[in-house]
GROMACS .gro file of C-alpha atoms in nm:
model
  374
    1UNK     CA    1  -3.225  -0.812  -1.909
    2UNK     CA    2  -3.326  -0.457  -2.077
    3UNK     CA    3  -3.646  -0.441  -2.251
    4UNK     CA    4  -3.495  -0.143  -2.505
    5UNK     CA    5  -3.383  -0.239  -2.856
    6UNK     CA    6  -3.138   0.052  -3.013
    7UNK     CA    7  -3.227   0.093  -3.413
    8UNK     CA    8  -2.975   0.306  -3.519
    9UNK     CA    9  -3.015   0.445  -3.883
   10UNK     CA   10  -2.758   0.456  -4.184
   11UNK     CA   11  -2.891   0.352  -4.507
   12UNK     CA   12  -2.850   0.678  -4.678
   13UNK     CA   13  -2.727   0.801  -4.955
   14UNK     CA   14  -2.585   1.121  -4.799
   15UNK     CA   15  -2.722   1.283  -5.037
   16UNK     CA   16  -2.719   1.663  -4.869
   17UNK     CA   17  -2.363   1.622  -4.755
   18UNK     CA   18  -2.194   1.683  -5.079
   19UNK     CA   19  -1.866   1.517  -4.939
   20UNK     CA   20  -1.713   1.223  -5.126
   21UNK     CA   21  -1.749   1.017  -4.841
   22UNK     CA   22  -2.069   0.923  -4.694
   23UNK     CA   23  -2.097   1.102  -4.398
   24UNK     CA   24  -2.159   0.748  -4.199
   25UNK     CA   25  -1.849   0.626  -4.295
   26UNK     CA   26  -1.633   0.930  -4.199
   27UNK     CA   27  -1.363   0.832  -4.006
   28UNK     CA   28  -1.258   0.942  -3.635
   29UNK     CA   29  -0.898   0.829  -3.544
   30UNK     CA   30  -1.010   0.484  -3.702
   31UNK     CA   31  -1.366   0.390  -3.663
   32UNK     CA   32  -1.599   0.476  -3.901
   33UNK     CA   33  -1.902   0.716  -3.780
   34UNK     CA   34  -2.130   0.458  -3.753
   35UNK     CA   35  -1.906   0.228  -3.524
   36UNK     CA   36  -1.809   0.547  -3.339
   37UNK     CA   37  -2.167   0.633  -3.243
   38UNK     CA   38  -2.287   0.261  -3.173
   39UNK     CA   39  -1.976   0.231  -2.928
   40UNK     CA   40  -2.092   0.578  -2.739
   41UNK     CA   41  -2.439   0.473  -2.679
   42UNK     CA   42  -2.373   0.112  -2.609
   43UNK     CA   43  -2.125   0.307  -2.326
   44UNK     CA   44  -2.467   0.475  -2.183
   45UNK     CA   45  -2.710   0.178  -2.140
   46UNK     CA   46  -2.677  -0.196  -2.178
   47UNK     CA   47  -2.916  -0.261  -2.505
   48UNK     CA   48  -3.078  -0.571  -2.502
   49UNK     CA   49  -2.985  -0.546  -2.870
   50UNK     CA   50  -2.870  -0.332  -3.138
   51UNK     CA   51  -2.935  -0.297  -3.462
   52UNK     CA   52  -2.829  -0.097  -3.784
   53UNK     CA   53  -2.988  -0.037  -4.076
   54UNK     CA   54  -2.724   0.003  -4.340
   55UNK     CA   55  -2.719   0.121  -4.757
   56UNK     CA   56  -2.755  -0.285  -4.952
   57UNK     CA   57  -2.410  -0.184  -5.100
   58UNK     CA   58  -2.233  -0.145  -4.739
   59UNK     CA   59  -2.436  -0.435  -4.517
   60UNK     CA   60  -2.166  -0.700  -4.611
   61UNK     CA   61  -1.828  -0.473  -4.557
   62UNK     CA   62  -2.009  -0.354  -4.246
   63UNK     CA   63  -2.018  -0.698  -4.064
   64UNK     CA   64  -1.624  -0.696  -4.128
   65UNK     CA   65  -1.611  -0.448  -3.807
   66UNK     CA   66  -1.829  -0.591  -3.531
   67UNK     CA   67  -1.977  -0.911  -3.418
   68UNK     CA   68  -2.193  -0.726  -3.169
   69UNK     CA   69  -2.476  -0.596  -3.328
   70UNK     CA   70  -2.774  -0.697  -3.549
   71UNK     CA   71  -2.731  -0.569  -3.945
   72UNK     CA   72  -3.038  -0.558  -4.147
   73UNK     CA   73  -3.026  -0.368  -4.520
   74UNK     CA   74  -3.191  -0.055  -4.527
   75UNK     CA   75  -3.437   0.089  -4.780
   76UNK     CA   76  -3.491   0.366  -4.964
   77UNK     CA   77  -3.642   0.629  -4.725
   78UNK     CA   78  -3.573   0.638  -4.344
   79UNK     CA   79  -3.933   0.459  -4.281
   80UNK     CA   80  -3.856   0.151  -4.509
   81UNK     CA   81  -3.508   0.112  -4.338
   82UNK     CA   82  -3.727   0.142  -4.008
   83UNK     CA   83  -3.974  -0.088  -4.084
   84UNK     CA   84  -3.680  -0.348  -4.197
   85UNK     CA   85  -3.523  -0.295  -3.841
   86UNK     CA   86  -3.820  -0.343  -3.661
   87UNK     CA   87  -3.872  -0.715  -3.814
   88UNK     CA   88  -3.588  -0.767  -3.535
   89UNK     CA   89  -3.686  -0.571  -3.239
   90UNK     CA   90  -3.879  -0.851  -2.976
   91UNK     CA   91  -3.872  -0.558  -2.619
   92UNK     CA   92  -4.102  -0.404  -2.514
   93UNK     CA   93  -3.950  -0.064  -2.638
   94UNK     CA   94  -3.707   0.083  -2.923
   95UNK     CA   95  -3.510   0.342  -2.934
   96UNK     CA   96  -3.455   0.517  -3.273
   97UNK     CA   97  -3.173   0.720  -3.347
   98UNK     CA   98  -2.969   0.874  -3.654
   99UNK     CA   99  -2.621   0.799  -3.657
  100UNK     CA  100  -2.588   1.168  -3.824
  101UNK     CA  101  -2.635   1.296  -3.447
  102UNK     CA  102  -2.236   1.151  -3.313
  103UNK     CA  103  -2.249   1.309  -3.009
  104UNK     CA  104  -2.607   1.281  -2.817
  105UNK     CA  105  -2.494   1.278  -2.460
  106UNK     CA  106  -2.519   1.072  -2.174
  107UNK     CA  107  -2.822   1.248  -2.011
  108UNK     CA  108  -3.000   1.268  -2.271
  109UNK     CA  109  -3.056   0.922  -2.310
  110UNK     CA  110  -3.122   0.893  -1.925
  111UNK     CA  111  -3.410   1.103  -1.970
  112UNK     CA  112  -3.527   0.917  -2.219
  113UNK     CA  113  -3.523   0.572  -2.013
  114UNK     CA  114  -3.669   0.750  -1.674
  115UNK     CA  115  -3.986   0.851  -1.882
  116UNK     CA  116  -4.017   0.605  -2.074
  117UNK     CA  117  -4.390   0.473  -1.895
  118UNK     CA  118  -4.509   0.867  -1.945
  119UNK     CA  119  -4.644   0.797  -2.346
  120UNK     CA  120  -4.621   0.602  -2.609
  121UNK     CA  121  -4.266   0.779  -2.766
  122UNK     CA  122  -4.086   1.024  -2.565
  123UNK     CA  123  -3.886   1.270  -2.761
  124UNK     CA  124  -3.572   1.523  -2.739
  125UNK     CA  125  -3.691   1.893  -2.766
  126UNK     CA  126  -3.485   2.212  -2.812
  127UNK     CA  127  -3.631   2.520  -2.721
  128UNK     CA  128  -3.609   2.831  -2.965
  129UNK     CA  129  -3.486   3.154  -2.857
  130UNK     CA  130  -3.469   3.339  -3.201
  131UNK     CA  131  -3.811   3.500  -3.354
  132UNK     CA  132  -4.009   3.276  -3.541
  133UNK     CA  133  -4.193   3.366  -3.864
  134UNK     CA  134  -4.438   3.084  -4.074
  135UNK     CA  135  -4.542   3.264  -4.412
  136UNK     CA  136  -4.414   3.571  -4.368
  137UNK     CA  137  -4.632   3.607  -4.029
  138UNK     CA  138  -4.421   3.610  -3.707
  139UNK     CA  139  -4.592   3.367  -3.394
  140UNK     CA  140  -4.487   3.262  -3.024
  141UNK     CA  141  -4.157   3.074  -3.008
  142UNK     CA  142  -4.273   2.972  -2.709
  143UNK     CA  143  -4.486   2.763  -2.885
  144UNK     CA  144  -4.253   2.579  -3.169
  145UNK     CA  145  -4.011   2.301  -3.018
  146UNK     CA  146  -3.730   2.126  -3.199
  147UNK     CA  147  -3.739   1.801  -3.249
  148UNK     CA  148  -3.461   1.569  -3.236
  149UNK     CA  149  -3.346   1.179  -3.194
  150UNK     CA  150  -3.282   0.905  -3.067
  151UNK     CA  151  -3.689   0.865  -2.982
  152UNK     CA  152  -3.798   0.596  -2.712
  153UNK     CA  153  -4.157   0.395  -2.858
  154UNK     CA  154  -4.317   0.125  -2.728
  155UNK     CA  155  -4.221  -0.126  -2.965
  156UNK     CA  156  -4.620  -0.238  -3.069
  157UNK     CA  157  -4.750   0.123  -3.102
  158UNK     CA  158  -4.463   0.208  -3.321
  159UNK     CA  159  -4.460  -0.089  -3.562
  160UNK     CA  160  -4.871  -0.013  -3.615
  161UNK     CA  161  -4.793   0.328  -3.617
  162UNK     CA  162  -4.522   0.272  -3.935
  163UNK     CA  163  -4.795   0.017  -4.108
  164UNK     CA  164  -4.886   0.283  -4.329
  165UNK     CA  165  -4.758   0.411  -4.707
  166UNK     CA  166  -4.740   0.814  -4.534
  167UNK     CA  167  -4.376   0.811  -4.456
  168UNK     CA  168  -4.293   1.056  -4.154
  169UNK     CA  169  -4.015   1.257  -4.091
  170UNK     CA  170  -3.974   1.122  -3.705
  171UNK     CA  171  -4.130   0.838  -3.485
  172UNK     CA  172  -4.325   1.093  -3.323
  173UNK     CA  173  -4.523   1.227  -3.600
  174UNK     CA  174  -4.642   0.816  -3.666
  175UNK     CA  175  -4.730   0.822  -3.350
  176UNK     CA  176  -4.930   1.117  -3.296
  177UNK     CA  177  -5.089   1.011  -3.626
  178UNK     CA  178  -5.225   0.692  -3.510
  179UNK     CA  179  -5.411   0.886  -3.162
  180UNK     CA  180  -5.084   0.769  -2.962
  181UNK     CA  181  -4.923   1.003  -2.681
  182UNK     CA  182  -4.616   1.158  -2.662
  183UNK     CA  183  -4.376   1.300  -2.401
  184UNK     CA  184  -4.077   1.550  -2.427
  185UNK     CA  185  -3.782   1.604  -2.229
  186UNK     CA  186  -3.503   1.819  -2.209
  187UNK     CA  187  -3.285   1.745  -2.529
  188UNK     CA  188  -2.933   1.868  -2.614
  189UNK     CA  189  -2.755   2.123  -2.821
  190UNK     CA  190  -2.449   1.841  -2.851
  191UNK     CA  191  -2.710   1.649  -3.042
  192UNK     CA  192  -2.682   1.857  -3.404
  193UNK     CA  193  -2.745   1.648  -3.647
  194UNK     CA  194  -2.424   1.618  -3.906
  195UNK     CA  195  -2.652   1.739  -4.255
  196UNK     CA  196  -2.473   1.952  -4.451
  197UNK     CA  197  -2.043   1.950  -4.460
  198UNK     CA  198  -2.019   2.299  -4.296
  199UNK     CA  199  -2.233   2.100  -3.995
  200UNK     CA  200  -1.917   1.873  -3.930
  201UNK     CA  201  -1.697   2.151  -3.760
  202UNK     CA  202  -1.962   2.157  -3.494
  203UNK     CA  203  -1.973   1.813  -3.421
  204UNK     CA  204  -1.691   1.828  -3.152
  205UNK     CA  205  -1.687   1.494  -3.017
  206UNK     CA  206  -1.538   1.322  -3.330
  207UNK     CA  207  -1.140   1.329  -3.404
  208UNK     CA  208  -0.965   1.333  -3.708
  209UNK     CA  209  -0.910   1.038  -3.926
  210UNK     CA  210  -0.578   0.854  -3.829
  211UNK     CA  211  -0.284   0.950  -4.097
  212UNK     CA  212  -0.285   0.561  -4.146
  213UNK     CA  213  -0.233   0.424  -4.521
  214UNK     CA  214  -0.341   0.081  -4.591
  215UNK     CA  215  -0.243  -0.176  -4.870
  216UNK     CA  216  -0.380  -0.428  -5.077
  217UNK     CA  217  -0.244  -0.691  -5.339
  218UNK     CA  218  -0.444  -0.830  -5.641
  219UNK     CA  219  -0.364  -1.085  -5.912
  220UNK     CA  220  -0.566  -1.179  -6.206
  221UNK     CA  221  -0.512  -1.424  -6.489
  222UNK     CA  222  -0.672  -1.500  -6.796
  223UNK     CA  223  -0.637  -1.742  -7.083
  224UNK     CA  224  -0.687  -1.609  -7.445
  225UNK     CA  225  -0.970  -1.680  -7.668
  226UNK     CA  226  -0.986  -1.671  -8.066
  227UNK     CA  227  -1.232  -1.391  -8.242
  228UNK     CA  228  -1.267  -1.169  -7.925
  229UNK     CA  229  -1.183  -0.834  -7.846
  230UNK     CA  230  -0.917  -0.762  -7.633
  231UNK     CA  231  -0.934  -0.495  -7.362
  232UNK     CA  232  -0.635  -0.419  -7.097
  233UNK     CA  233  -0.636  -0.142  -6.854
  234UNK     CA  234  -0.997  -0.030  -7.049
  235UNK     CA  235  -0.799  -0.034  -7.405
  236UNK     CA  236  -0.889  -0.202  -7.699
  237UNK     CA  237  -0.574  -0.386  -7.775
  238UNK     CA  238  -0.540  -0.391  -8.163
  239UNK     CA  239  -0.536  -0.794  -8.159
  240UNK     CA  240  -0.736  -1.090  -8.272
  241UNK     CA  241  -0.781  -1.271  -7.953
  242UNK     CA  242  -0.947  -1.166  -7.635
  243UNK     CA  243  -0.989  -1.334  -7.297
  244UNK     CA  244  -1.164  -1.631  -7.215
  245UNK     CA  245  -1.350  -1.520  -6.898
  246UNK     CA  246  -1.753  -1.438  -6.756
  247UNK     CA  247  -1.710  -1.062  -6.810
  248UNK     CA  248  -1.486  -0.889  -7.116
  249UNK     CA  249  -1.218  -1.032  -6.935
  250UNK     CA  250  -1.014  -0.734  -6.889
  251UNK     CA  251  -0.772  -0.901  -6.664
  252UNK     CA  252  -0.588  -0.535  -6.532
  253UNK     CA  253  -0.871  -0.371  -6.447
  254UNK     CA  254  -0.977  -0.705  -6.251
  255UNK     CA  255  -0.664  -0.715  -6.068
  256UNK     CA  256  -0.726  -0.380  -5.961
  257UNK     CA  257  -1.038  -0.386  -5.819
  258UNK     CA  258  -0.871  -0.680  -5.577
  259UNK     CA  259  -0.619  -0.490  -5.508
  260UNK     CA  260  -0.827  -0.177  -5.424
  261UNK     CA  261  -1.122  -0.420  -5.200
  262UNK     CA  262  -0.800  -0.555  -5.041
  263UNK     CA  263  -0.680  -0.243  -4.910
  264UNK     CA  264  -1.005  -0.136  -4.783
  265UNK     CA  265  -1.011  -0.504  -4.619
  266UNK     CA  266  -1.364  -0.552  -4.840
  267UNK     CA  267  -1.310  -0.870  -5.057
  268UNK     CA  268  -1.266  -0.941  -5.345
  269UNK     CA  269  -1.437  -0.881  -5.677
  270UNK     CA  270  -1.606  -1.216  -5.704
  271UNK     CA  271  -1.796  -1.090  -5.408
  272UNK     CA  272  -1.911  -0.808  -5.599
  273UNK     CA  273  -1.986  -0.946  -5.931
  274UNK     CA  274  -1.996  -1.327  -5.918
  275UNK     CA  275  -1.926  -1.532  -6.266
  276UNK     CA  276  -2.248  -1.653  -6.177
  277UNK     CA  277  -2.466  -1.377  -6.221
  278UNK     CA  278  -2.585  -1.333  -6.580
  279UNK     CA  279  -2.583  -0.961  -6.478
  280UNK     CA  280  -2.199  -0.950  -6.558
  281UNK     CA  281  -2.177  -1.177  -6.876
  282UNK     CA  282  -1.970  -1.014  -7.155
  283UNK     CA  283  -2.004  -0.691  -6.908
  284UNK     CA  284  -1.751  -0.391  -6.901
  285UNK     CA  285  -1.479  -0.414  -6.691
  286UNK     CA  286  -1.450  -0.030  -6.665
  287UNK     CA  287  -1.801  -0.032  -6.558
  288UNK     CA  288  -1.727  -0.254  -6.274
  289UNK     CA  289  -1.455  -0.012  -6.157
  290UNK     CA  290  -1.629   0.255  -6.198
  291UNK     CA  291  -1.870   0.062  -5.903
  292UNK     CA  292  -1.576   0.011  -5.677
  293UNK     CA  293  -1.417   0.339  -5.693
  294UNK     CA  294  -1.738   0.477  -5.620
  295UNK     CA  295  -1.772   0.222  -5.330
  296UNK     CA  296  -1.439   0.306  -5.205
  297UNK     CA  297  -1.482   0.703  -5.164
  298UNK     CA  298  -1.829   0.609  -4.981
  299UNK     CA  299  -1.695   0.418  -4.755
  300UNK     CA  300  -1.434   0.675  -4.647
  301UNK     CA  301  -1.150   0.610  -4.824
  302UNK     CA  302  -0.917   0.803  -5.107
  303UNK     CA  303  -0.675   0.666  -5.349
  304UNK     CA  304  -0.350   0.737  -5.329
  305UNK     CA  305  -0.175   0.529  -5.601
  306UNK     CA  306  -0.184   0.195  -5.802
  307UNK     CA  307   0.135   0.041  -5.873
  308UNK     CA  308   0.096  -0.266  -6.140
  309UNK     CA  309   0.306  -0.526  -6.328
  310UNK     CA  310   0.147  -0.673  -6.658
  311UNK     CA  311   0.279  -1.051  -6.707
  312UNK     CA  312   0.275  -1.092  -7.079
  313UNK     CA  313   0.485  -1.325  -7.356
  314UNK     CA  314   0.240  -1.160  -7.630
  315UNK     CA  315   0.044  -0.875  -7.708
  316UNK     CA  316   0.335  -0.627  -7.691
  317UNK     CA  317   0.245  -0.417  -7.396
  318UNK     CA  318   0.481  -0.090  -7.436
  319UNK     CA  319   0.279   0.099  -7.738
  320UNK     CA  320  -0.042   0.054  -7.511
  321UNK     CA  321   0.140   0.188  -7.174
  322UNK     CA  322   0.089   0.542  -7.229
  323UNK     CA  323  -0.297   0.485  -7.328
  324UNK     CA  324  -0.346   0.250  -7.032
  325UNK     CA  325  -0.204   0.479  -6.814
  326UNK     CA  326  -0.421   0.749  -6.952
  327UNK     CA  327  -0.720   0.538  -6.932
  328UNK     CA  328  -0.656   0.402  -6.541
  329UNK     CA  329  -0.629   0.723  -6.409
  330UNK     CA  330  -0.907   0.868  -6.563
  331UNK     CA  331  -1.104   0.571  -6.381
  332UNK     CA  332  -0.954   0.579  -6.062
  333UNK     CA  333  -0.989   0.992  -6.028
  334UNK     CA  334  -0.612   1.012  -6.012
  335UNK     CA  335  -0.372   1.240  -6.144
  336UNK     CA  336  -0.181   0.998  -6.429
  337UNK     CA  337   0.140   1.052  -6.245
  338UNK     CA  338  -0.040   0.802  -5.986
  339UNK     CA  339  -0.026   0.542  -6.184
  340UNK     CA  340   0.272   0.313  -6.264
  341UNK     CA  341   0.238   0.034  -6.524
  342UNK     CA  342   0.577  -0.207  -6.541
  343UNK     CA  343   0.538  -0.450  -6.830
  344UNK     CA  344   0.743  -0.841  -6.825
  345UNK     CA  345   0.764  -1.111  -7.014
  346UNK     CA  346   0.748  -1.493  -6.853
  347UNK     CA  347   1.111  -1.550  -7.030
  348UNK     CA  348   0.908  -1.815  -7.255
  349UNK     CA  349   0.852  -2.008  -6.998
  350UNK     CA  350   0.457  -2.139  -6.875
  351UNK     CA  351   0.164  -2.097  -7.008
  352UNK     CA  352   0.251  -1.732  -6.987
  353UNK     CA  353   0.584  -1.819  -7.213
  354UNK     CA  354   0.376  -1.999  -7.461
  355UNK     CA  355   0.196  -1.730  -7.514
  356UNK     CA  356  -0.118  -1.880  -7.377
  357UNK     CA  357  -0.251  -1.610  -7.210
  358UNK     CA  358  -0.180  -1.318  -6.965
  359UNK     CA  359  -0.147  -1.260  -6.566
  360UNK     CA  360  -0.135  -0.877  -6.416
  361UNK     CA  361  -0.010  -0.787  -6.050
  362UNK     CA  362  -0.175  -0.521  -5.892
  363UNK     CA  363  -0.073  -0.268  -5.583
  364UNK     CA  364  -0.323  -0.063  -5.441
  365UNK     CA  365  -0.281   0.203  -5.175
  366UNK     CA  366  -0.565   0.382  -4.989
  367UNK     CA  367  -0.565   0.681  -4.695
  368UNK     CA  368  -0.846   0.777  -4.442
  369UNK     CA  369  -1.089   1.067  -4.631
  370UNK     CA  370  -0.957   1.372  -4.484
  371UNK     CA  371  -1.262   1.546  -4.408
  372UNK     CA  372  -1.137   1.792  -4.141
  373UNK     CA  373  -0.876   1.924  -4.408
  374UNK     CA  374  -1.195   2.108  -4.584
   0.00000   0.00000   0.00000
């Protein structure tokens, strides 16, 4: 049995990248990064376990692609996330990586292993070859390193080195901090760290996201309720009855989100906003799209187009259609040609027919980000 634990790291915001996708979640063929890079390292060395740190908005949709690692939520700077993923890690060692760096070769994580009893964290170093200058004076490059990751720590020294409020840049710089040793070897120029979006035509191991389009149904029904405010599709229909339901009850926009957490295979929106919080009583439904289209572009994906039927014996739908239509698209980022709104009566018969309330049918469909288009 292995005595290394691999912490791989992907709670962040991205915040550098200035992509619409979170660089983690970038797709090659059809694995997000993150899966991508835990596959290639998991090829190198048998892990006694692995575990990823991952944003508190993504932990959940994460576990929907592998049954083979650990998943603990992240926090808000690299060292909380670390510090969460430790609580996990019973070897003897860990090995600490970013899953910015996608393609850290094989032999770089063999050196790591074979000197792993020369310190307390051996580390990847690059040497430099251009001139060096530190406030405005120039000094030996022989004499500044590169640092990079994954890191190899003995497990004990690293937790005590991380039981601290200084937050550190690297495992290394804990380490050192606390009095502990530390040993380089030969790192790799394959191991670039994907920062900034010019950085991803560099990373060459990754392919292009598959051409793929994916699908997703939602349905949503409401009853109506006296002396409320009626919204559909974000409009205030000019009515005076609303829907009976936990949130404003706007039963398009609620259809929607299914159908758009459906085609991203995430859910659906009671997962996201339960009737049972008291976070979402009376709340906005736009509001709560707005938090799943946001959650859908992070994640990797774009909208293509929404294609929705409103079931309705009363209000009259067609003097709203163009203002819904407006409205949707503006939500969803989509050009209003994007959007198709059908409107139907129940033929007076149902609840629907007696005019006891109203049911919308929602189609969603999503594509891969194209990042390698930019």
């Amino acid at each position: 049995m292995s005595d290394i634990t691999l912490i791989l790291l992907c709670a962040g915001n991205s915040s550098r990248f200035e992509l619409s996708s979170k660089k983690q979640w970038l797709r090659t063929e059809n694995s997000p990064l993150w899966l991508f890079v835990t596959k290639r390292l998991s090829s190198f060395y048998s892990f006694n376990k692995i575990i990823i740190a991952s944003h508190k908005d993504e932990l959940n949709y994460m576990m929907n692609f592998t049954d083979d690692v650990t998943f603990v939520e992240g926090g808000e700077t690299r060292q909380s996330s670390m510090k969460n993923a430790l609580k996990e890690v019973t070897t003897d060692y860990v090995m600490v990586s970013d899953v910015a760096r996608a393609c850290i070769p094989k032999e770089v994580i063999t050196n790591l292993i074979d000197a792993k009893n020369n310190a307390d964290c051996i580390v990847p170093i690059l040497n430099v070859s251009d001139t060096v200058v530190f406030k405005n004076d120039t000094i030996n490059r022989d004499e500044v390193k590169l640092i990079q990751t994954p890191q190899l720590s003995r497990t004990d020294i690293l937790k005590n080195a991380l039981n601290t409020d200084e937050e550190f840049t690297d495992d290394s710089s804990a380490i050192k901090n606390i009095g502990g040793t530390v040993c380089y070897v030969k790192g790799s120029l394959k191991s670039k760290k994907l920062t900034f979006e010019e950085d991803i035509q560099a990373i060459e191991c990754i392919k292009a996201p598959s051409k793929n389009f994916f699908t997703g149904t939602g349905f949503d029904i409401h009853p109506f309720k006296d002396n409320k405010k009626m919204f559909l599709g974000g409009v205030n229909i000019d009515v005076d009855y609303g829907f009976k339901a936990h949130s404003d009850g706007d039963v398009l926009i609620h259809s929607v989100i299914d159908a758009l957490l459906g085609a991203c295979g995430a859910g659906d929106i009671g997962e996201f906003f339960p009737d049972t919080d008291e976070r979402y009583k009376g709340a906005d439904s736009k509001e709560l799209l707005k938090h799943i289209v946001k959650f859908i572009y992070n994640v990797g994906y774009e909208i293509v187009n929404i294609d929705l039927t409103i079931i309705a014996q009363k209000p009259k739908i067609n003097p709203y259609k163009n203002e819904i239509k407006s409205t949707m698209a503006q939500l969803l980022n989509l050009e209003k040609q994007f959007v198709n709104i059908k409107a139907t009566t129940a033929e007076k018969l149902g609840f629907i027919g007696r005019s006891e309330g109203v049911a919308v049918q929602s189609i969603a469909t999503l594509k891969y980000y194209e990042w390698e288009r930019k």
